[in-house]
XYZ file of N, CA and C in Angstrom:
432
model
N 85.476 75.754 86.522
C 86.420 76.449 85.427
C 86.244 77.631 85.407
N 84.792 78.158 85.332
C 84.084 79.203 84.873
C 84.126 80.093 86.791
N 84.243 79.212 87.522
C 83.580 79.998 89.272
C 84.854 79.937 89.561
N 85.386 79.524 88.868
C 87.123 79.729 89.860
C 87.679 80.601 89.323
N 87.497 80.795 87.993
C 88.515 82.457 87.093
C 87.405 83.684 87.345
N 86.100 83.816 87.849
C 85.642 84.848 88.201
C 85.672 85.299 89.465
N 85.768 83.848 90.594
C 86.358 84.373 91.543
C 87.559 85.534 91.881
N 88.668 84.305 90.685
C 90.037 85.835 90.858
C 89.799 87.134 90.178
N 88.440 87.085 89.172
C 88.836 88.349 88.606
C 88.003 89.236 90.116
N 87.223 88.570 90.106
C 86.062 89.170 91.180
C 86.961 89.663 92.835
N 87.396 88.995 92.715
C 88.975 89.008 94.205
C 89.850 90.191 94.143
N 91.007 89.083 93.470
C 92.181 89.512 93.437
C 92.869 90.870 92.322
N 92.223 90.453 91.227
C 92.287 91.056 90.327
C 91.730 92.422 90.282
N 90.542 92.427 90.619
C 90.256 93.866 90.977
C 90.345 94.391 91.954
N 90.062 93.706 92.642
C 91.615 94.540 93.845
C 92.444 95.401 93.703
N 93.413 94.730 93.171
C 94.673 95.443 93.062
C 94.769 96.452 91.157
N 93.626 96.133 90.525
C 93.713 96.989 89.616
C 93.119 98.523 90.250
N 92.275 98.672 91.504
C 91.864 99.692 92.133
C 93.110 99.929 93.509
N 93.996 99.608 93.026
C 95.032 99.680 94.594
C 96.729 100.496 92.909
N 95.974 99.829 92.111
C 97.163 100.541 91.348
C 96.876 101.945 90.564
N 94.956 101.652 90.703
C 94.545 103.115 90.551
C 95.085 104.157 91.592
N 95.047 103.788 92.979
C 95.185 104.076 93.611
C 96.695 104.972 94.136
N 98.039 104.191 93.408
C 98.858 104.327 93.433
C 99.517 104.995 92.462
N 98.824 104.990 90.933
C 98.413 106.172 90.370
C 98.417 107.890 90.283
N 97.253 108.180 91.721
C 96.398 108.840 92.133
C 97.840 109.431 92.842
N 98.526 108.366 93.213
C 99.062 109.040 95.167
C 100.444 109.923 93.969
N 100.759 108.764 92.814
C 102.254 110.225 92.394
C 101.771 111.129 91.863
N 100.201 111.314 90.960
C 100.120 112.762 90.403
C 99.944 112.686 91.764
N 99.114 113.027 93.197
C 99.083 114.266 93.755
C 100.721 114.586 94.182
N 101.485 113.472 94.454
C 102.920 113.958 95.169
C 103.437 115.124 93.930
N 103.107 114.980 92.923
C 104.031 115.403 91.470
C 103.181 116.994 91.633
N 101.794 116.682 91.865
C 101.216 118.274 91.932
C 101.312 119.060 92.947
N 101.341 118.366 94.206
C 102.020 119.397 95.578
C 103.379 119.758 95.452
N 104.278 118.796 94.908
C 105.727 119.355 94.539
C 105.427 120.422 93.605
N 104.755 120.541 93.137
C 105.081 121.935 91.847
C 104.420 122.808 91.950
N 102.932 122.720 93.145
C 102.268 123.801 92.829
C 101.920 123.947 94.367
N 102.730 123.249 95.715
C 102.215 123.452 97.192
C 102.490 124.399 97.535
N 103.237 125.407 97.152
C 103.362 126.414 97.987
C 102.515 128.090 97.716
N 102.318 128.887 98.426
C 101.047 129.970 98.208
C 101.420 131.156 98.963
N 100.934 132.375 98.388
C 101.075 133.411 99.632
C 100.823 133.203 100.551
N 100.244 132.213 101.375
C 99.988 131.779 103.271
C 100.843 130.392 103.238
N 100.645 129.657 102.722
C 102.156 128.602 102.389
C 102.956 128.549 102.076
N 104.549 128.942 103.251
C 105.875 129.572 101.703
C 106.438 128.317 101.355
N 106.510 127.429 102.160
C 107.461 125.992 102.131
C 106.546 124.754 101.996
N 107.023 123.555 101.286
C 106.609 122.454 101.266
C 106.587 121.645 102.880
N 105.006 120.764 102.790
C 105.662 119.605 104.382
C 105.860 118.830 104.056
N 107.678 119.154 104.643
C 108.061 117.509 104.452
C 107.192 116.178 104.716
N 105.780 116.320 106.021
C 105.126 114.877 106.006
C 104.768 114.747 105.076
N 103.897 115.817 104.577
C 102.755 115.742 102.890
C 103.821 114.684 101.697
N 104.860 114.986 101.949
C 106.025 114.072 100.775
C 106.032 113.051 101.185
N 106.318 113.129 102.957
C 106.682 111.302 103.194
C 105.593 110.299 103.153
N 104.801 110.825 103.172
C 103.420 110.033 103.594
C 102.721 109.693 102.443
N 103.127 110.785 101.215
C 102.733 110.319 99.926
C 103.599 109.368 99.711
N 104.961 109.492 99.352
C 105.598 108.521 99.122
C 105.938 106.817 99.386
N 105.516 107.189 100.869
C 105.802 106.202 101.170
C 104.179 104.954 101.247
N 103.088 105.913 100.887
C 101.787 105.283 100.793
C 102.194 104.856 99.364
N 102.359 105.525 98.746
C 102.925 105.051 96.986
C 103.956 103.938 97.047
N 104.812 103.472 97.479
C 105.438 102.695 97.686
C 105.078 101.603 98.606
N 104.459 102.103 99.354
C 103.036 100.429 100.086
C 102.030 100.498 99.274
N 101.936 100.598 98.297
C 101.231 100.443 96.998
C 101.747 98.693 96.558
N 103.033 98.711 96.405
C 103.874 97.548 95.650
C 103.728 96.190 96.203
N 104.029 96.226 97.945
C 103.724 94.837 98.028
C 102.618 93.932 97.753
N 101.777 94.062 97.668
C 99.910 93.429 97.071
C 100.615 92.888 96.168
N 100.984 93.168 95.381
C 101.321 92.543 93.723
C 101.988 91.475 94.374
N 102.947 91.717 94.977
C 103.311 90.221 94.655
C 103.858 89.209 96.342
N 103.068 90.031 97.013
C 101.963 88.604 98.610
C 100.999 88.286 98.052
N 101.086 87.002 98.725
C 99.418 86.839 98.397
C 98.927 86.533 100.109
N 97.690 86.938 99.896
C 96.581 86.834 101.359
C 97.775 87.356 102.584
N 97.878 88.693 102.000
C 98.276 89.888 103.398
C 97.143 90.895 102.644
N 96.279 91.068 103.389
C 95.092 92.099 102.902
C 96.286 93.257 104.095
N 96.408 92.930 105.129
C 96.881 93.982 106.053
C 97.738 95.033 105.171
N 98.320 94.653 104.136
C 99.167 95.492 103.074
C 98.519 96.319 102.461
N 96.740 96.041 102.446
C 96.364 97.039 101.232
C 95.461 98.161 102.137
N 95.818 97.937 103.712
C 95.394 98.547 103.973
C 95.935 100.087 104.838
N 97.715 99.497 104.629
C 98.743 100.409 104.757
C 98.607 101.246 104.125
N 99.012 101.212 102.304
C 98.665 102.858 101.517
C 97.106 103.602 101.748
N 96.079 103.394 102.480
C 94.927 104.109 102.644
C 95.503 104.761 103.401
N 96.018 104.394 104.988
C 95.968 105.094 105.919
C 97.745 106.069 105.871
N 98.281 105.811 104.905
C 99.384 106.747 104.755
C 98.692 108.516 103.515
N 98.011 107.916 102.956
C 97.092 109.062 101.597
C 96.655 109.942 103.054
N 95.917 109.173 103.922
C 94.887 109.702 104.723
C 95.803 111.020 105.443
N 97.077 109.971 106.091
C 97.662 110.764 106.317
C 98.333 112.068 106.471
N 98.391 111.662 104.621
C 98.919 113.019 104.068
C 98.351 113.750 103.809
N 96.598 113.660 103.854
C 95.564 114.484 103.207
C 95.243 115.028 104.334
N 95.598 114.836 105.757
C 94.618 115.694 106.864
C 95.545 116.659 107.622
N 97.123 116.043 106.780
C 98.197 117.059 107.187
C 98.554 118.159 106.272
N 97.901 117.700 104.736
C 97.865 119.211 104.081
C 96.892 119.910 104.213
N 95.838 119.222 104.364
C 94.307 120.307 105.006
C 94.925 120.877 106.139
N 96.151 120.872 106.695
C 96.431 121.602 108.154
C 97.032 122.234 107.951
N 98.275 122.407 106.832
C 99.257 122.709 105.878
C 98.656 124.600 105.615
N 97.111 124.010 105.011
C 97.129 124.913 103.996
C 95.656 125.399 104.399
N 95.022 125.085 106.137
C 93.871 125.885 106.568
C 94.280 127.605 106.527
N 95.114 128.334 106.178
C 94.953 129.528 106.264
C 94.713 130.108 104.831
N 95.287 129.399 103.805
C 94.901 129.488 102.737
C 92.900 128.991 102.127
N 92.683 128.020 103.227
C 91.337 127.648 103.297
C 90.102 128.985 103.692
N 91.050 129.482 104.766
C 89.864 130.636 105.539
C 89.843 131.908 105.016
N 90.999 131.748 104.428
C 91.120 132.992 103.526
C 90.299 132.615 102.016
N 90.031 131.988 101.561
C 88.921 132.018 100.221
C 87.741 131.582 100.914
N 87.437 131.477 102.069
C 86.100 130.738 102.435
C 85.278 131.955 102.976
N 86.437 132.974 103.696
C 86.132 134.132 104.045
C 86.288 135.138 102.775
N 87.055 135.195 101.479
C 86.857 135.973 100.769
C 87.475 137.276 100.654
N 88.863 137.014 101.605
C 89.400 137.526 102.139
C 90.301 138.865 100.652
N 91.186 137.965 100.492
C 92.055 138.145 99.166
C 91.679 137.556 98.077
N 90.871 136.566 98.037
C 89.862 135.435 96.504
C 88.848 135.153 97.026
N 88.025 134.627 96.129
C 86.835 133.969 96.740
C 87.187 132.854 95.789
N 87.871 131.933 94.846
C 87.641 130.888 94.424
C 89.165 130.360 95.408
N 89.811 129.140 94.732
C 90.701 128.122 94.751
C 90.938 128.080 94.136
N 92.562 127.791 93.528
C 92.758 127.625 92.216
C 92.925 126.135 91.888
N 93.458 126.274 91.130
C 93.122 124.949 90.334
C 93.922 123.777 90.358
N 95.283 124.292 91.192
C 96.212 123.139 91.531
C 95.294 122.283 92.634
N 94.960 123.942 94.143
C 94.188 123.057 94.898
C 93.524 122.053 94.705
N 92.326 122.669 93.756
C 91.627 121.470 93.672
C 91.833 120.353 93.193
N 92.617 119.883 92.195
C 92.961 118.634 91.916
C 93.890 118.248 92.594
N 95.299 118.349 93.352
C 95.346 117.980 95.011
C 94.454 117.503 95.214
N 93.129 118.233 95.750
C 91.826 117.985 96.431
C 91.382 116.098 95.814
N 90.685 116.373 94.894
C 90.564 115.659 93.959
C 91.219 114.641 93.776
N 92.594 114.461 93.731
C 93.139 112.711 93.358
C 93.794 112.025 94.876
N 94.284 113.120 96.023
C 93.826 113.056 97.279
C 92.339 111.881 97.519
N 91.852 112.204 97.444
C 90.417 112.214 97.802
C 89.963 110.576 97.033
N 90.488 110.349 95.809
C 90.499 109.307 94.980
C 91.827 108.280 94.779
N 92.469 108.622 95.387
C 93.408 107.900 96.117
C 93.142 107.026 97.370
N 92.434 108.037 98.171
C 91.758 107.193 99.561
C 90.788 106.550 99.271
N 89.834 106.636 98.506
C 88.836 105.467 98.214
C 89.117 104.611 97.779
N 90.293 104.889 96.116
C 90.787 103.555 95.705
C 91.711 102.385 96.489
N 91.774 102.895 97.891
C 92.601 102.173 98.952
C 91.570 101.523 99.387
N 90.274 101.906 99.868
C 89.328 101.346 100.979
C 88.664 100.662 99.742
N 88.393 100.775 98.770
C 87.594 99.896 97.796
C 88.528 98.488 97.512
N 89.533 98.840 97.453
C 90.678 98.114 96.892
C 90.693 97.075 98.398
N 90.391 97.772 99.335
C 90.780 96.748 100.846
C 89.070 96.015 100.588
N 88.768 96.293 100.387
C 87.164 95.861 100.758
C 86.615 94.396 99.399
N 87.474 94.773 98.460
C 87.248 93.645 97.393
C 88.410 92.890 97.435
N 88.828 92.427 98.428
C 89.920 91.445 98.423
C 90.203 90.490 98.904
N 89.687 89.225 97.871
C 89.486 87.960 98.865
C 90.839 87.024 99.272
N 90.960 86.431 100.128
C 91.922 86.005 100.374
C 92.276 84.664 99.649
N 92.976 83.712 99.075
C 92.973 82.685 98.641
C 93.156 81.816 99.766
N 91.874 80.848 98.828
C 92.055 79.256 100.183
C 93.366 78.015 99.937
N 93.602 77.435 100.381
C 94.850 76.830 99.891
C 93.750 75.241 99.505
N 94.331 74.473 98.811
C 93.412 73.842 98.720
C 92.420 72.480 99.884
N 93.142 72.606 100.366
C 92.833 72.042 102.213
C 91.819 72.773 103.288
N 91.648 73.565 103.099
C 90.346 74.900 103.816
C 89.532 75.559 102.545
N 90.072 74.411 101.361
C 88.651 74.657 100.547
C 87.574 73.453 100.896
N 89.065 72.581 100.478
C 87.882 71.231 101.183
C 87.491 70.926 102.289
N 87.477 71.432 103.171
C 87.258 71.467 104.352
C 88.383 70.536 105.739
N 89.162 69.908 105.218
C 90.451 69.176 105.597
C 90.702 70.009 106.610
């Protein structure tokens, strides 16, 4: 009984906890990006970043209700990763400006916060996918 509970806690609950953490990080990134995503170099928000952040957050929900669907744990990670790459592409002029010290030599707090929560969402997706253990049916567990 204890081994069964330990297996459940180590496999499914821990994996889903990281998935929910990724969901929260994705929502935080979405809100921060929508509120502070523009600057002197980027005059409008990227619809692709917003769309993939929203889709990534939505795709965090099916694994909570589906069993043994490891594939669904990987989809939020992909959406967050694509949104992150698109965010970097959109902000490349701002990044270059800061690195060359043309108009400033530090990144804004909102930019750093966005990057940090992007990375947390991406990493939590990978960890969730890695920790997930599929449940075996009774016949598979008995070797029949």
